[in-house]
mmCIF file of C-alpha atoms and ligand atoms in Angstrom:
data_model
loop_
_atom_site.group_PDB
_atom_site.id
_atom_site.type_symbol
_atom_site.label_atom_id
_atom_site.label_comp_id
_atom_site.label_asym_id
_atom_site.label_seq_id
_atom_site.Cartn_x
_atom_site.Cartn_y
_atom_site.Cartn_z
ATOM 1 C CA UNK A 226 -17.415 135.071 70.727
ATOM 2 C CA UNK A 227 -15.434 131.876 70.427
ATOM 3 C CA UNK A 228 -14.016 130.923 67.063
ATOM 4 C CA UNK A 229 -15.361 127.436 66.437
ATOM 5 C CA UNK A 230 -13.972 125.325 63.561
ATOM 6 C CA UNK A 231 -17.287 123.427 63.439
ATOM 7 C CA UNK A 232 -19.995 126.057 62.985
ATOM 8 C CA UNK A 233 -23.171 123.974 63.028
ATOM 9 C CA UNK A 234 -24.789 120.594 63.163
ATOM 10 C CA UNK A 235 -26.179 120.110 59.660
ATOM 11 C CA UNK A 236 -27.765 116.687 59.163
ATOM 12 C CA UNK A 237 -27.956 113.062 60.144
ATOM 13 C CA UNK A 238 -28.209 109.875 58.118
ATOM 14 C CA UNK A 239 -30.334 106.932 59.224
ATOM 15 C CA UNK A 240 -30.859 103.500 57.791
ATOM 16 C CA UNK A 241 -34.394 102.161 57.924
ATOM 17 C CA UNK A 242 -35.930 98.725 57.305
ATOM 18 C CA UNK A 243 -38.923 100.419 55.620
ATOM 19 C CA UNK A 244 -37.738 103.322 53.488
ATOM 20 C CA UNK A 245 -41.211 104.075 52.096
ATOM 21 C CA UNK A 246 -42.696 104.115 55.598
ATOM 22 C CA UNK A 247 -39.920 106.349 56.931
ATOM 23 C CA UNK A 248 -40.206 108.800 54.032
ATOM 24 C CA UNK A 249 -43.970 108.924 54.565
ATOM 25 C CA UNK A 250 -43.545 109.652 58.279
ATOM 26 C CA UNK A 251 -40.880 112.341 57.853
ATOM 27 C CA UNK A 252 -42.774 114.139 55.081
ATOM 28 C CA UNK A 253 -46.504 113.789 55.766
ATOM 29 C CA UNK A 254 -46.279 113.635 59.567
ATOM 30 C CA UNK A 255 -42.987 115.224 60.730
ATOM 31 C CA UNK A 256 -43.000 118.106 58.248
ATOM 32 C CA UNK A 257 -39.902 117.658 56.042
ATOM 33 C CA UNK A 258 -39.733 117.699 52.222
ATOM 34 C CA UNK A 259 -37.940 115.312 49.880
ATOM 35 C CA UNK A 260 -35.374 117.410 47.995
ATOM 36 C CA UNK A 261 -33.258 114.773 46.243
ATOM 37 C CA UNK A 262 -32.803 111.055 45.717
ATOM 38 C CA UNK A 263 -29.306 109.909 44.866
ATOM 39 C CA UNK A 264 -26.931 107.050 45.580
ATOM 40 C CA UNK A 265 -29.722 104.956 47.098
ATOM 41 C CA UNK A 266 -30.567 107.691 49.614
ATOM 42 C CA UNK A 267 -33.511 110.020 50.085
ATOM 43 C CA UNK A 268 -32.555 113.560 51.172
ATOM 44 C CA UNK A 269 -35.100 115.475 53.248
ATOM 45 C CA UNK A 270 -35.064 119.196 53.951
ATOM 46 C CA UNK A 271 -36.504 121.360 56.698
ATOM 47 C CA UNK A 272 -37.584 124.954 56.062
ATOM 48 C CA UNK A 273 -34.221 126.569 56.958
ATOM 49 C CA UNK A 274 -31.274 127.081 54.611
ATOM 50 C CA UNK A 275 -29.668 123.628 54.889
ATOM 51 C CA UNK A 276 -29.941 121.679 51.632
ATOM 52 C CA UNK A 277 -31.107 118.748 53.734
ATOM 53 C CA UNK A 278 -31.246 117.778 57.417
ATOM 54 C CA UNK A 279 -31.952 114.056 57.094
ATOM 55 C CA UNK A 280 -30.738 111.288 54.778
ATOM 56 C CA UNK A 281 -32.581 107.973 54.722
ATOM 57 C CA UNK A 282 -31.149 104.763 53.294
ATOM 58 C CA UNK A 283 -32.745 101.328 53.160
ATOM 59 C CA UNK A 284 -31.129 98.833 55.525
ATOM 60 C CA UNK A 285 -31.828 95.741 57.588
ATOM 61 C CA UNK A 286 -32.494 97.769 60.708
ATOM 62 C CA UNK A 287 -32.736 101.335 61.958
ATOM 63 C CA UNK A 288 -29.234 102.635 62.661
ATOM 64 C CA UNK A 289 -27.421 105.945 62.851
ATOM 65 C CA UNK A 290 -25.179 106.001 59.779
ATOM 66 C CA UNK A 291 -23.593 109.408 60.314
ATOM 67 C CA UNK A 292 -23.762 112.857 61.858
ATOM 68 C CA UNK A 293 -22.783 115.739 59.551
ATOM 69 C CA UNK A 294 -21.286 118.995 60.787
ATOM 70 C CA UNK A 295 -20.618 122.155 58.812
ATOM 71 C CA UNK A 296 -17.106 123.617 59.060
ATOM 72 C CA UNK A 297 -16.406 127.364 58.773
ATOM 73 C CA UNK A 298 -13.513 127.352 56.302
ATOM 74 C CA UNK A 299 -11.622 125.013 54.007
ATOM 75 C CA UNK A 300 -8.474 125.484 56.113
ATOM 76 C CA UNK A 301 -10.395 124.370 59.220
ATOM 77 C CA UNK A 302 -11.737 121.401 57.250
ATOM 78 C CA UNK A 303 -8.190 120.392 56.392
ATOM 79 C CA UNK A 304 -7.051 120.980 59.969
ATOM 80 C CA UNK A 305 -9.864 118.805 61.367
ATOM 81 C CA UNK A 306 -9.141 116.021 58.871
ATOM 82 C CA UNK A 307 -5.603 115.775 60.215
ATOM 83 C CA UNK A 308 -6.540 116.246 63.843
ATOM 84 C CA UNK A 309 -9.295 113.592 63.925
ATOM 85 C CA UNK A 310 -7.054 110.891 62.484
ATOM 86 C CA UNK A 311 -4.211 111.898 64.812
ATOM 87 C CA UNK A 312 -6.697 111.501 67.708
ATOM 88 C CA UNK A 313 -7.447 107.892 66.765
ATOM 89 C CA UNK A 314 -10.368 108.276 64.343
ATOM 90 C CA UNK A 315 -10.562 105.922 61.377
ATOM 91 C CA UNK A 316 -10.680 107.726 58.014
ATOM 92 C CA UNK A 317 -13.654 106.431 56.012
ATOM 93 C CA UNK A 318 -13.572 109.018 53.226
ATOM 94 C CA UNK A 319 -10.589 111.217 52.574
ATOM 95 C CA UNK A 320 -11.006 114.957 52.186
ATOM 96 C CA UNK A 321 -12.414 115.656 48.746
ATOM 97 C CA UNK A 322 -15.459 116.683 46.767
ATOM 98 C CA UNK A 323 -18.705 115.403 48.256
ATOM 99 C CA UNK A 324 -20.695 113.046 46.059
ATOM 100 C CA UNK A 325 -23.997 114.013 47.705
ATOM 101 C CA UNK A 326 -26.335 116.466 45.910
ATOM 102 C CA UNK A 327 -25.624 118.986 48.691
ATOM 103 C CA UNK A 328 -22.111 119.408 47.241
ATOM 104 C CA UNK A 329 -19.106 121.004 48.872
ATOM 105 C CA UNK A 330 -15.989 119.316 50.201
ATOM 106 C CA UNK A 331 -16.003 116.773 52.979
ATOM 107 C CA UNK A 332 -14.271 114.021 54.879
ATOM 108 C CA UNK A 333 -15.755 111.211 56.947
ATOM 109 C CA UNK A 334 -14.288 109.480 59.994
ATOM 110 C CA UNK A 335 -15.368 106.999 62.636
ATOM 111 C CA UNK A 336 -14.524 108.289 66.087
ATOM 112 C CA UNK A 337 -13.121 105.840 68.654
ATOM 113 C CA UNK A 338 -16.529 105.171 70.296
ATOM 114 C CA UNK A 339 -18.029 104.139 66.955
ATOM 115 C CA UNK A 340 -20.140 106.989 65.574
ATOM 116 C CA UNK A 341 -19.470 108.139 62.025
ATOM 117 C CA UNK A 342 -18.879 111.881 61.663
ATOM 118 C CA UNK A 343 -18.888 113.852 58.431
ATOM 119 C CA UNK A 344 -17.409 117.344 58.162
ATOM 120 C CA UNK A 345 -18.496 119.531 55.252
ATOM 121 C CA UNK A 346 -17.514 122.938 53.917
ATOM 122 C CA UNK A 347 -18.982 124.851 50.999
ATOM 123 C CA UNK A 348 -22.179 122.810 50.739
ATOM 124 C CA UNK A 349 -25.194 124.183 48.883
ATOM 125 C CA UNK A 350 -27.588 126.335 50.933
ATOM 126 C CA UNK A 351 -31.135 127.121 49.931
ATOM 127 C CA UNK A 352 -33.349 130.086 50.619
ATOM 128 C CA UNK A 353 -34.822 129.674 54.103
ATOM 129 C CA UNK A 354 -38.599 129.976 54.222
ATOM 130 C CA UNK A 355 -39.783 129.293 57.749
ATOM 131 C CA UNK A 356 -43.231 127.758 58.007
ATOM 132 C CA UNK A 357 -45.249 127.540 61.225
ATOM 133 C CA UNK A 358 -45.499 124.074 62.771
ATOM 134 C CA UNK A 359 -42.708 122.616 60.625
ATOM 135 C CA UNK A 360 -39.037 122.021 61.590
ATOM 136 C CA UNK A 361 -36.538 124.629 60.378
ATOM 137 C CA UNK A 362 -33.291 122.720 61.070
ATOM 138 C CA UNK A 363 -31.684 120.211 63.408
ATOM 139 C CA UNK A 364 -31.224 121.411 66.984
ATOM 140 C CA UNK A 365 -29.078 118.632 68.477
ATOM 141 C CA UNK A 366 -28.107 114.997 68.322
ATOM 142 C CA UNK A 367 -28.017 113.058 71.582
ATOM 143 C CA UNK A 368 -25.561 110.154 71.580
ATOM 144 C CA UNK A 369 -25.348 107.349 74.134
ATOM 145 C CA UNK A 370 -21.872 106.702 75.473
ATOM 146 C CA UNK A 371 -20.337 104.282 77.940
ATOM 147 C CA UNK A 372 -17.584 106.862 78.474
ATOM 148 C CA UNK A 373 -19.134 110.336 78.384
ATOM 149 C CA UNK A 374 -16.021 112.030 79.743
ATOM 150 C CA UNK A 375 -13.862 110.452 77.033
ATOM 151 C CA UNK A 376 -16.199 111.487 74.211
ATOM 152 C CA UNK A 377 -16.758 114.931 75.732
ATOM 153 C CA UNK A 378 -13.015 115.433 75.830
ATOM 154 C CA UNK A 379 -12.784 114.365 72.151
ATOM 155 C CA UNK A 380 -15.469 116.873 71.121
ATOM 156 C CA UNK A 381 -13.700 119.636 73.029
ATOM 157 C CA UNK A 382 -10.011 119.038 72.387
ATOM 158 C CA UNK A 383 -10.209 117.616 68.860
ATOM 159 C CA UNK A 384 -13.345 119.190 67.344
ATOM 160 C CA UNK A 385 -13.251 122.498 69.245
ATOM 161 C CA UNK A 386 -16.665 122.256 70.924
ATOM 162 C CA UNK A 387 -17.212 123.785 74.368
ATOM 163 C CA UNK A 388 -18.938 122.212 77.357
ATOM 164 C CA UNK A 389 -21.975 124.268 78.394
ATOM 165 C CA UNK A 390 -23.384 122.091 81.174
ATOM 166 C CA UNK A 391 -22.871 118.713 82.830
ATOM 167 C CA UNK A 392 -25.773 116.995 84.550
ATOM 168 C CA UNK A 393 -25.416 113.670 86.322
ATOM 169 C CA UNK A 394 -26.262 111.754 83.157
ATOM 170 C CA UNK A 395 -25.391 114.119 80.320
ATOM 171 C CA UNK A 396 -22.755 116.433 78.864
ATOM 172 C CA UNK A 397 -23.978 119.362 76.734
ATOM 173 C CA UNK A 398 -21.647 120.672 74.031
ATOM 174 C CA UNK A 399 -21.904 123.692 71.756
ATOM 175 C CA UNK A 400 -20.257 124.855 68.523
ATOM 176 C CA UNK A 401 -22.098 128.185 68.141
ATOM 177 C CA UNK A 402 -24.525 130.309 70.204
ATOM 178 C CA UNK A 403 -26.996 127.443 70.714
ATOM 179 C CA UNK A 404 -26.595 126.024 74.222
ATOM 180 C CA UNK A 405 -25.919 122.607 72.698
ATOM 181 C CA UNK A 406 -25.590 120.918 69.315
ATOM 182 C CA UNK A 407 -24.395 117.582 70.704
ATOM 183 C CA UNK A 408 -25.483 115.905 73.931
ATOM 184 C CA UNK A 409 -23.725 112.837 75.346
ATOM 185 C CA UNK A 410 -25.799 110.567 77.566
ATOM 186 C CA UNK A 411 -24.389 107.984 79.989
ATOM 187 C CA UNK A 412 -25.453 104.509 78.804
ATOM 188 C CA UNK A 413 -24.251 100.918 78.907
ATOM 189 C CA UNK A 414 -23.855 100.798 75.118
ATOM 190 C CA UNK A 415 -22.836 103.421 72.570
ATOM 191 C CA UNK A 416 -25.519 104.441 70.067
ATOM 192 C CA UNK A 417 -28.119 107.015 69.121
ATOM 193 C CA UNK A 418 -30.298 108.384 71.927
ATOM 194 C CA UNK A 419 -32.381 110.828 69.859
ATOM 195 C CA UNK A 420 -32.398 113.533 67.195
ATOM 196 C CA UNK A 421 -33.937 116.946 67.911
ATOM 197 C CA UNK A 422 -35.477 119.163 65.227
ATOM 198 C CA UNK A 423 -35.829 122.879 65.871
ATOM 199 C CA UNK A 424 -39.309 124.354 65.505
ATOM 200 C CA UNK A 425 -39.810 128.103 64.916
ATOM 201 C CA UNK A 426 -41.536 128.615 68.278
ATOM 202 C CA UNK A 427 -43.328 127.012 71.205
ATOM 203 C CA UNK A 428 -46.698 127.158 69.429
ATOM 204 C CA UNK A 429 -45.182 125.125 66.584
ATOM 205 C CA UNK A 430 -43.964 122.479 69.044
ATOM 206 C CA UNK A 431 -47.541 122.220 70.347
ATOM 207 C CA UNK A 432 -49.268 122.191 66.971
ATOM 208 C CA UNK A 433 -46.650 119.974 65.339
ATOM 209 C CA UNK A 434 -47.033 117.515 68.221
ATOM 210 C CA UNK A 435 -50.789 117.517 67.649
ATOM 211 C CA UNK A 436 -50.238 116.590 64.014
ATOM 212 C CA UNK A 437 -47.950 113.675 64.996
ATOM 213 C CA UNK A 438 -50.455 112.455 67.611
ATOM 214 C CA UNK A 439 -53.293 112.694 65.049
ATOM 215 C CA UNK A 440 -51.234 110.486 62.731
ATOM 216 C CA UNK A 441 -51.104 107.767 65.395
ATOM 217 C CA UNK A 442 -47.735 108.355 67.071
ATOM 218 C CA UNK A 443 -48.166 109.264 70.745
ATOM 219 C CA UNK A 444 -45.942 111.662 72.677
ATOM 220 C CA UNK A 445 -43.234 109.613 74.440
ATOM 221 C CA UNK A 446 -42.125 112.400 76.761
ATOM 222 C CA UNK A 447 -43.379 115.956 77.136
ATOM 223 C CA UNK A 448 -44.488 118.461 76.387
ATOM 224 C CA UNK A 449 -42.120 120.103 78.872
ATOM 225 C CA UNK A 450 -39.198 122.479 79.274
ATOM 226 C CA UNK A 451 -35.699 121.022 79.766
ATOM 227 C CA UNK A 452 -33.237 122.084 82.473
ATOM 228 C CA UNK A 453 -29.896 122.555 80.635
ATOM 229 C CA UNK A 454 -30.637 124.601 77.494
ATOM 230 C CA UNK A 455 -34.066 125.673 78.774
ATOM 231 C CA UNK A 456 -35.644 124.385 75.541
ATOM 232 C CA UNK A 457 -39.203 123.173 75.125
ATOM 233 C CA UNK A 458 -39.464 119.504 74.126
ATOM 234 C CA UNK A 459 -41.768 116.788 72.847
ATOM 235 C CA UNK A 460 -40.323 113.307 72.193
ATOM 236 C CA UNK A 461 -41.740 110.667 69.866
ATOM 237 C CA UNK A 462 -40.709 107.193 68.725
ATOM 238 C CA UNK A 463 -40.884 107.141 64.918
ATOM 239 C CA UNK A 464 -42.479 104.086 63.227
ATOM 240 C CA UNK A 465 -39.037 102.494 62.757
ATOM 241 C CA UNK A 466 -38.016 102.908 66.394
ATOM 242 C CA UNK A 467 -35.931 106.103 66.259
ATOM 243 C CA UNK A 468 -36.582 108.721 68.940
ATOM 244 C CA UNK A 469 -37.108 112.201 67.508
ATOM 245 C CA UNK A 470 -37.819 115.445 69.313
ATOM 246 C CA UNK A 471 -39.492 118.704 68.435
ATOM 247 C CA UNK A 472 -37.817 121.535 70.313
ATOM 248 C CA UNK A 473 -37.861 125.348 70.428
ATOM 249 C CA UNK A 474 -36.537 128.305 72.403
ATOM 250 C CA UNK A 475 -33.045 126.824 72.884
ATOM 251 C CA UNK A 476 -31.012 129.021 75.225
ATOM 252 C CA UNK A 477 -28.505 131.236 73.403
ATOM 253 C CA UNK A 478 -25.147 131.509 75.175
ATOM 254 C CA UNK A 479 -21.796 133.237 74.765
ATOM 255 C CA UNK A 480 -18.355 132.872 76.330
ATOM 256 C CA UNK A 481 -19.671 134.407 79.549
ATOM 257 C CA UNK A 482 -21.995 131.452 80.173
ATOM 258 C CA UNK A 483 -21.330 129.787 83.506
ATOM 259 C CA UNK A 484 -21.048 126.022 83.146
ATOM 260 C CA UNK A 485 -23.032 124.234 85.839
ATOM 261 C CA UNK A 486 -22.333 120.743 87.146
ATOM 262 C CA UNK A 487 -24.350 117.719 88.322
ATOM 263 C CA UNK A 488 -24.964 119.100 91.819
ATOM 264 C CA UNK A 489 -26.616 122.201 90.331
ATOM 265 C CA UNK A 490 -28.784 120.338 87.793
ATOM 266 C CA UNK A 491 -31.206 118.587 90.099
ATOM 267 C CA UNK A 492 -35.020 118.518 90.097
ATOM 268 C CA UNK A 493 -37.375 118.583 93.064
ATOM 269 C CA UNK A 494 -38.905 115.111 93.691
ATOM 270 C CA UNK A 495 -41.383 114.084 90.994
ATOM 271 C CA UNK A 496 -40.244 116.645 88.428
ATOM 272 C CA UNK A 497 -38.427 116.058 85.158
ATOM 273 C CA UNK A 498 -38.918 119.485 83.588
ATOM 274 C CA UNK A 499 -39.174 123.161 84.526
ATOM 275 C CA UNK A 500 -42.951 123.359 84.183
ATOM 276 C CA UNK A 501 -43.695 120.221 86.179
ATOM 277 C CA UNK A 502 -46.432 119.137 83.771
ATOM 278 C CA UNK A 503 -44.628 116.543 81.625
ATOM 279 C CA UNK A 504 -45.958 113.076 82.473
ATOM 280 C CA UNK A 505 -43.346 110.376 83.091
ATOM 281 C CA UNK A 506 -41.521 109.230 79.966
ATOM 282 C CA UNK A 507 -43.182 106.222 78.314
ATOM 283 C CA UNK A 508 -41.478 102.839 78.626
ATOM 284 C CA UNK A 509 -41.472 102.591 74.822
ATOM 285 C CA UNK A 510 -39.575 105.869 74.552
ATOM 286 C CA UNK A 511 -37.065 104.889 77.266
ATOM 287 C CA UNK A 512 -36.405 101.597 75.490
ATOM 288 C CA UNK A 513 -36.094 103.189 72.036
ATOM 289 C CA UNK A 514 -33.547 105.669 73.387
ATOM 290 C CA UNK A 515 -31.250 102.710 74.106
ATOM 291 C CA UNK A 516 -31.931 100.593 71.023
ATOM 292 C CA UNK A 517 -30.520 102.330 67.933
ATOM 293 C CA UNK A 518 -26.889 101.500 67.244
ATOM 294 C CA UNK A 519 -24.236 102.983 64.987
ATOM 295 C CA UNK A 520 -24.013 101.425 61.524
ATOM 296 C CA UNK A 521 -20.859 99.346 61.161
HETATM 297 FE FE1 FE2 B 710 -33.074 116.412 73.262
#
């Protein structure tokens, strides 16, 4: 088993032009709970042991404010703080005690393509209590990049991730046994493609999707089963324009996993998933996947 300095994807922070509407969607519809409000942010938890998986902050528009990763040791945290800056990242917050209610120590940088990354060690964990049909944690963040190879190389050589697969459009990167925690998608402009939340099982993806549809948000793509990662998916555009995914059954891999390339990740004509039942992605979903930028 590889020794990864980053051990998991923990949380993301979004700005939203309608904080009350976003909190309502992510609690009543999506299945998260508000666990804290501090520093002008609302912290929302899933049912797993992360203190929170989503931070929401009022802003002029929906933007990705940061991606937070958990680091395995304080020495690795220190090592990454030095390595990221040496690799051209801009330090936004020096290594020190976190001011968020989740605690621990952290530093924050902006990587050269513009996304803000937070690295945390020693943050508060809660007792996991998995509940059917509700998300247990984040599964992956998918980031648009106009230079996927450059960002993939950064994640591997600087942050210690490993490439698990490379399709024509996307690079899949892992930092633990999950097939991917970060996905990089070829795009004209850098930004957020979507955020995936892990459900306990396939049935929960189905029933959770039914709850979201009942609340007036249609499925944008799915339900289907992805190629790389073999995970089940259902995509939605949240009321503020952010694409979110319910997923389950993510492939677990180890160092023996054979990385496949673009020529091996192809679909028969007309298919976009393993099952062959997912209808074409909605135009609204396609557009939203290219609309959310990184907060400046
Ligand atoms: Fe995804």
